[in-house]
PDB file of C-alpha atoms in Angstrom:
ATOM      1  CA  THR A   1      11.641  85.949 -45.524  1.00 79.00           C
ATOM      2  CA  ARG A   2      12.174  88.560 -48.247  1.00 84.00           C
ATOM      3  CA  THR A   3       8.942  90.203 -47.283  1.00 87.00           C
ATOM      4  CA  THR A   4       9.964  90.292 -43.640  1.00 89.00           C
ATOM      5  CA  VAL A   5      13.162  91.910 -44.513  1.00 87.00           C
ATOM      6  CA  LEU A   6      11.379  94.621 -46.530  1.00 87.00           C
ATOM      7  CA  TRP A   7       9.034  95.324 -43.654  1.00 87.00           C
ATOM      8  CA  VAL A   8      11.864  95.513 -41.178  1.00 88.00           C
ATOM      9  CA  MET A   9      13.683  97.880 -43.503  1.00 87.00           C
ATOM     10  CA  LEU A  10      10.482  99.934 -43.881  1.00 87.00           C
ATOM     11  CA  GLY A  11      10.074 100.044 -40.343  1.00 87.00           C
ATOM     12  CA  LEU A  12      13.556 101.285 -39.779  1.00 86.00           C
ATOM     13  CA  LEU A  13      13.166 103.973 -42.371  1.00 85.00           C
ATOM     14  CA  ILE A  14      10.023 105.188 -40.734  1.00 84.00           C
ATOM     15  CA  GLY A  15      11.588 105.109 -37.379  1.00 82.00           C
ATOM     16  CA  ILE A  16      14.603 107.112 -38.585  1.00 82.00           C
ATOM     17  CA  LEU A  17      12.492 109.699 -40.284  1.00 78.00           C
ATOM     18  CA  GLY A  18      10.166 109.892 -37.391  1.00 76.00           C
ATOM     19  CA  SER A  19      13.023 110.523 -34.930  1.00 77.00           C
ATOM     20  CA  LEU A  20      14.225 113.511 -37.110  1.00 82.00           C
ATOM     21  CA  ALA A  21      10.844 115.067 -37.033  1.00 85.00           C
ATOM     22  CA  VAL A  22      11.214 116.909 -33.645  1.00 86.00           C
ATOM     23  CA  PRO A  23      14.775 118.250 -34.097  1.00 88.00           C
ATOM     24  CA  LEU A  24      14.003 119.456 -37.667  1.00 88.00           C
ATOM     25  CA  ALA A  25      10.753 121.050 -36.501  1.00 89.00           C
ATOM     26  CA  ALA A  26      12.682 122.997 -33.847  1.00 92.00           C
ATOM     27  CA  ARG A  27      15.169 124.193 -36.328  1.00 91.00           C
ATOM     28  CA  ARG A  28      12.453 125.234 -38.724  1.00 92.00           C
ATOM     29  CA  ARG A  29      10.439 127.050 -35.986  1.00 93.00           C
ATOM     30  CA  LEU A  30      13.557 129.131 -35.014  1.00 93.00           C
ATOM     31  CA  ARG A  31      14.512 130.012 -38.562  1.00 94.00           C
ATOM     32  CA  ARG A  32      10.916 131.062 -39.346  1.00 94.00           C
ATOM     33  CA  ARG A  33      10.572 133.086 -36.090  1.00 94.00           C
ATOM     34  CA  LEU A  34      13.972 134.908 -37.097  1.00 94.00           C
ATOM     35  CA  ARG A  35      12.883 135.371 -40.539  1.00 95.00           C
ATOM     36  CA  HIS A  36       9.684 137.102 -39.518  1.00 95.00           C
ATOM     37  CA  ALA A  37      11.244 139.255 -36.842  1.00 93.00           C
ATOM     38  CA  PRO A  38      10.497 142.882 -37.761  1.00 91.00           C
ATOM     39  CA  ASP A  39      13.626 144.227 -36.328  1.00 90.00           C
ATOM     40  CA  GLU A  40      16.999 143.460 -34.791  1.00 90.00           C
ATOM     41  CA  SER A  41      15.745 143.874 -31.223  1.00 91.00           C
ATOM     42  CA  THR A  42      13.146 141.218 -31.902  1.00 92.00           C
ATOM     43  CA  ARG A  43      15.764 138.944 -33.341  1.00 94.00           C
ATOM     44  CA  VAL A  44      17.994 139.314 -30.289  1.00 95.00           C
ATOM     45  CA  GLU A  45      14.998 138.438 -28.061  1.00 95.00           C
ATOM     46  CA  ILE A  46      14.207 135.388 -30.183  1.00 96.00           C
ATOM     47  CA  GLU A  47      17.717 134.166 -29.959  1.00 96.00           C
ATOM     48  CA  TRP A  48      17.639 134.770 -26.221  1.00 96.00           C
ATOM     49  CA  GLN A  49      14.490 132.814 -25.635  1.00 95.00           C
ATOM     50  CA  ALA A  50      15.797 130.018 -27.852  1.00 96.00           C
ATOM     51  CA  MET A  51      18.974 129.874 -25.851  1.00 96.00           C
ATOM     52  CA  ILE A  52      17.051 129.722 -22.600  1.00 96.00           C
ATOM     53  CA  GLU A  53      14.870 126.950 -24.038  1.00 95.00           C
ATOM     54  CA  ARG A  54      17.887 124.864 -25.363  1.00 95.00           C
ATOM     55  CA  ILE A  55      19.640 125.289 -21.962  1.00 96.00           C
ATOM     56  CA  GLY A  56      16.422 124.308 -20.262  1.00 95.00           C
ATOM     57  CA  ASP A  57      16.143 121.187 -22.431  1.00 95.00           C
ATOM     58  CA  LEU A  58      19.556 120.297 -21.018  1.00 95.00           C
ATOM     59  CA  GLY A  59      18.110 120.475 -17.523  1.00 94.00           C
ATOM     60  CA  VAL A  60      19.508 124.036 -16.330  1.00 95.00           C
ATOM     61  CA  ILE A  61      16.380 126.059 -15.760  1.00 93.00           C
ATOM     62  CA  ALA A  62      16.856 129.702 -14.486  1.00 93.00           C
ATOM     63  CA  PRO A  63      14.232 130.784 -11.809  1.00 92.00           C
ATOM     64  CA  ARG A  64      11.033 132.108 -13.224  1.00 92.00           C
ATOM     65  CA  GLY A  65      10.863 135.938 -13.655  1.00 92.00           C
ATOM     66  CA  SER A  66      14.731 136.230 -13.878  1.00 94.00           C
ATOM     67  CA  THR A  67      16.133 139.360 -15.532  1.00 95.00           C
ATOM     68  CA  PRO A  68      18.765 138.520 -18.266  1.00 96.00           C
ATOM     69  CA  ARG A  69      21.415 139.475 -15.808  1.00 95.00           C
ATOM     70  CA  GLN A  70      20.066 137.191 -13.090  1.00 96.00           C
ATOM     71  CA  ALA A  71      19.615 134.383 -15.512  1.00 96.00           C
ATOM     72  CA  GLY A  72      23.245 134.868 -16.749  1.00 95.00           C
ATOM     73  CA  ARG A  73      24.582 134.544 -13.291  1.00 94.00           C
ATOM     74  CA  PHE A  74      22.528 131.482 -12.671  1.00 96.00           C
ATOM     75  CA  TYR A  75      23.781 129.850 -15.820  1.00 96.00           C
ATOM     76  CA  GLN A  76      27.326 130.668 -15.109  1.00 93.00           C
ATOM     77  CA  ARG A  77      27.119 129.166 -11.666  1.00 92.00           C
ATOM     78  CA  GLU A  78      25.070 126.084 -12.426  1.00 91.00           C
ATOM     79  CA  ALA A  79      26.876 125.212 -15.740  1.00 90.00           C
ATOM     80  CA  TYR A  80      30.384 126.058 -14.427  1.00 91.00           C
ATOM     81  CA  LEU A  81      31.070 128.418 -17.288  1.00 91.00           C
ATOM     82  CA  GLU A  82      34.507 130.006 -17.442  1.00 90.00           C
ATOM     83  CA  GLY A  83      36.819 131.956 -19.704  1.00 93.00           C
ATOM     84  CA  ASP A  84      35.478 132.452 -23.160  1.00 95.00           C
ATOM     85  CA  GLN A  85      32.186 130.783 -22.261  1.00 94.00           C
ATOM     86  CA  THR A  86      31.647 133.344 -19.525  1.00 94.00           C
ATOM     87  CA  GLU A  87      32.600 136.229 -21.882  1.00 96.00           C
ATOM     88  CA  ALA A  88      30.101 134.814 -24.555  1.00 96.00           C
ATOM     89  CA  LEU A  89      27.311 134.737 -21.804  1.00 96.00           C
ATOM     90  CA  HIS A  90      28.141 138.178 -20.850  1.00 96.00           C
ATOM     91  CA  ARG A  91      27.881 139.488 -24.423  1.00 96.00           C
ATOM     92  CA  VAL A  92      24.618 137.659 -24.831  1.00 96.00           C
ATOM     93  CA  VAL A  93      23.207 139.320 -21.677  1.00 96.00           C
ATOM     94  CA  SER A  94      24.486 142.743 -22.635  1.00 95.00           C
ATOM     95  CA  GLY A  95      23.008 142.309 -26.094  1.00 95.00           C
ATOM     96  CA  VAL A  96      19.672 141.442 -24.607  1.00 95.00           C
ATOM     97  CA  GLU A  97      19.593 144.337 -22.108  1.00 95.00           C
ATOM     98  CA  ARG A  98      20.683 146.665 -24.915  1.00 93.00           C
ATOM     99  CA  SER A  99      17.928 145.470 -27.221  1.00 92.00           C
ATOM    100  CA  ARG A 100      15.365 145.939 -24.518  1.00 92.00           C
ATOM    101  CA  TYR A 101      16.492 149.287 -23.113  1.00 90.00           C
ATOM    102  CA  ALA A 102      18.497 151.042 -25.658  1.00 86.00           C
ATOM    103  CA  PRO A 103      16.872 154.098 -27.506  1.00 85.00           C
ATOM    104  CA  PRO A 104      15.349 153.357 -30.884  1.00 80.00           C
ATOM    105  CA  GLY A 105      17.743 153.239 -33.649  1.00 78.00           C
ATOM    106  CA  ALA A 106      20.784 152.105 -31.513  1.00 83.00           C
ATOM    107  CA  THR A 107      22.934 149.506 -32.952  1.00 85.00           C
ATOM    108  CA  ILE A 108      22.347 146.132 -31.595  1.00 87.00           C
ATOM    109  CA  ALA A 109      24.956 143.220 -31.869  1.00 87.00           C
ATOM    110  CA  ASP A 110      24.045 139.908 -33.254  1.00 91.00           C
ATOM    111  CA  ILE A 111      24.166 137.372 -30.391  1.00 93.00           C
ATOM    112  CA  ARG A 112      23.736 134.204 -32.334  1.00 94.00           C
ATOM    113  CA  THR A 113      27.222 132.792 -32.246  1.00 95.00           C
ATOM    114  CA  ASP A 114      27.521 133.734 -28.542  1.00 96.00           C
ATOM    115  CA  THR A 115      24.270 131.949 -27.824  1.00 96.00           C
ATOM    116  CA  GLN A 116      25.529 128.844 -29.668  1.00 96.00           C
ATOM    117  CA  THR A 117      28.694 129.151 -27.628  1.00 96.00           C
ATOM    118  CA  VAL A 118      26.881 129.209 -24.297  1.00 96.00           C
ATOM    119  CA  VAL A 119      24.631 126.316 -25.286  1.00 96.00           C
ATOM    120  CA  LYS A 120      27.490 124.131 -26.305  1.00 95.00           C
ATOM    121  CA  ALA A 121      29.346 124.963 -22.977  1.00 95.00           C
ATOM    122  CA  VAL A 122      26.263 124.036 -21.018  1.00 96.00           C
ATOM    123  CA  SER A 123      25.832 120.849 -22.981  1.00 95.00           C
ATOM    124  CA  GLY A 124      29.470 120.025 -22.283  1.00 93.00           C
ATOM    125  CA  VAL A 125      28.828 119.740 -18.552  1.00 92.00           C
ATOM    126  CA  ARG A 126      25.593 118.021 -18.628  1.00 94.00           C
ATOM    127  CA  ARG A 127      25.053 114.193 -18.387  1.00 94.00           C
ATOM    128  CA  ARG A 128      24.841 112.175 -21.731  1.00 95.00           C
ATOM    129  CA  LYS A 129      21.207 111.432 -21.290  1.00 95.00           C
ATOM    130  CA  ASP A 130      20.341 115.022 -20.938  1.00 94.00           C
ATOM    131  CA  ARG A 131      22.417 115.844 -24.090  1.00 93.00           C
ATOM    132  CA  ILE A 132      20.495 113.097 -26.023  1.00 92.00           C
ATOM    133  CA  ARG A 133      17.132 114.130 -24.793  1.00 91.00           C
ATOM    134  CA  ALA A 134      17.775 117.783 -25.604  1.00 93.00           C
ATOM    135  CA  ALA A 135      19.015 116.933 -29.112  1.00 91.00           C
ATOM    136  CA  TRP A 136      16.182 114.489 -29.957  1.00 89.00           C
ATOM    137  CA  TRP A 137      13.310 116.120 -28.073  1.00 88.00           C
ATOM    138  CA  PRO A 138      13.886 119.868 -27.956  1.00 93.00           C
ATOM    139  CA  THR A 139      10.966 121.979 -26.528  1.00 90.00           C
ATOM    140  CA  GLU A 140      10.917 124.175 -29.753  1.00 90.00           C
ATOM    141  CA  GLY A 141      10.239 121.146 -31.860  1.00 89.00           C
ATOM    142  CA  LEU A 142       7.506 119.733 -29.763  1.00 85.00           C
ATOM    143  CA  VAL A 143       5.782 123.084 -29.709  1.00 87.00           C
ATOM    144  CA  GLU A 144       6.061 123.299 -33.430  1.00 87.00           C
ATOM    145  CA  LEU A 145       4.678 119.893 -33.943  1.00 85.00           C
ATOM    146  CA  ARG A 146       1.692 120.637 -31.663  1.00 85.00           C
ATOM    147  CA  GLU A 147       0.967 123.808 -33.403  1.00 86.00           C
ATOM    148  CA  ARG A 148       1.116 122.166 -36.778  1.00 83.00           C
ATOM    149  CA  ARG A 149      -1.128 119.341 -35.622  1.00 79.00           C
ATOM    150  CA  ALA A 150      -3.703 122.044 -34.331  1.00 79.00           C
ATOM    151  CA  SER A 151      -3.625 124.011 -37.464  1.00 77.00           C
ATOM    152  CA  VAL A 152      -4.180 120.796 -39.589  1.00 74.00           C
ATOM    153  CA  GLY A 153      -7.011 119.899 -37.380  1.00 71.00           C
ATOM    154  CA  ARG A 154      -8.558 123.355 -37.910  1.00 69.00           C
ATOM    155  CA  VAL A 155      -8.178 123.074 -41.733  1.00 68.00           C
ATOM    156  CA  LEU A 156      -9.858 119.715 -41.768  1.00 69.00           C
ATOM    157  CA  ARG A 157     -12.583 120.850 -39.311  1.00 69.00           C
ATOM    158  CA  THR A 158     -13.631 123.897 -41.192  1.00 73.00           C
ATOM    159  CA  PRO A 159     -15.049 122.124 -44.312  1.00 73.00           C
ATOM    160  CA  LEU A 160     -16.734 119.609 -42.110  1.00 69.00           C
ATOM    161  CA  GLU A 161     -18.293 122.364 -39.955  1.00 74.00           C
ATOM    162  CA  ARG A 162     -19.362 124.378 -43.028  1.00 73.00           C
ATOM    163  CA  PHE A 163     -21.031 121.124 -44.426  1.00 75.00           C
ATOM    164  CA  GLN A 164     -22.828 120.572 -41.064  1.00 77.00           C
ATOM    165  CA  ASP A 165     -24.026 124.179 -40.989  1.00 76.00           C
ATOM    166  CA  TRP A 166     -25.268 123.903 -44.674  1.00 76.00           C
ATOM    167  CA  ARG A 167     -27.079 120.753 -43.694  1.00 78.00           C
ATOM    168  CA  ALA A 168     -28.667 122.153 -40.617  1.00 79.00           C
ATOM    169  CA  GLU A 169     -29.914 125.137 -42.715  1.00 79.00           C
ATOM    170  CA  ARG A 170     -31.484 122.872 -45.274  1.00 78.00           C
ATOM    171  CA  ARG A 171     -33.241 120.920 -42.588  1.00 79.00           C
ATOM    172  CA  ASP A 172     -34.545 123.993 -40.893  1.00 76.00           C
ATOM    173  CA  GLN A 173     -35.880 125.505 -44.188  1.00 73.00           C
ATOM    174  CA  PRO A 174     -39.654 124.974 -44.896  1.00 70.00           C
ATOM    175  CA  HIS A 175     -40.269 122.786 -47.952  1.00 62.00           C
TER     176      HIS A 175
END
């Protein structure tokens, strides 16, 4: 019975750590993308895309090809945003438009806190199951884990492919 308890505890620990993998991967991916952004304009674009993905994870998906202004109107209508939430959304949309269309060297406001306000507001009007799914299975995290798995596969394949090439060359050489 002591062994059974240890196995159950080990299983629970692995389950808990495994369930944290996707949200932590999402957070790591966003931080890395922001850290490697060459300029403020790119940071704003990354924040905008991250907000769109997080809102999409909550089940509110703007029509494909929407401009920031069109997407903003869609989010305001579909998520029933009002007051400070609407103002935050307008600041986000204005920041994105400015980062895209302002002349080089123009000052661009940081939209991070406003994107967080908008996502929180959208989350507040969504069903509980949507909020749970968005928190535990964010698209950013799934993309990050897929990319990591692919890169590990490439790293592991490379030595094997080199060995196979070497072996084929040795076979083809006349003795």
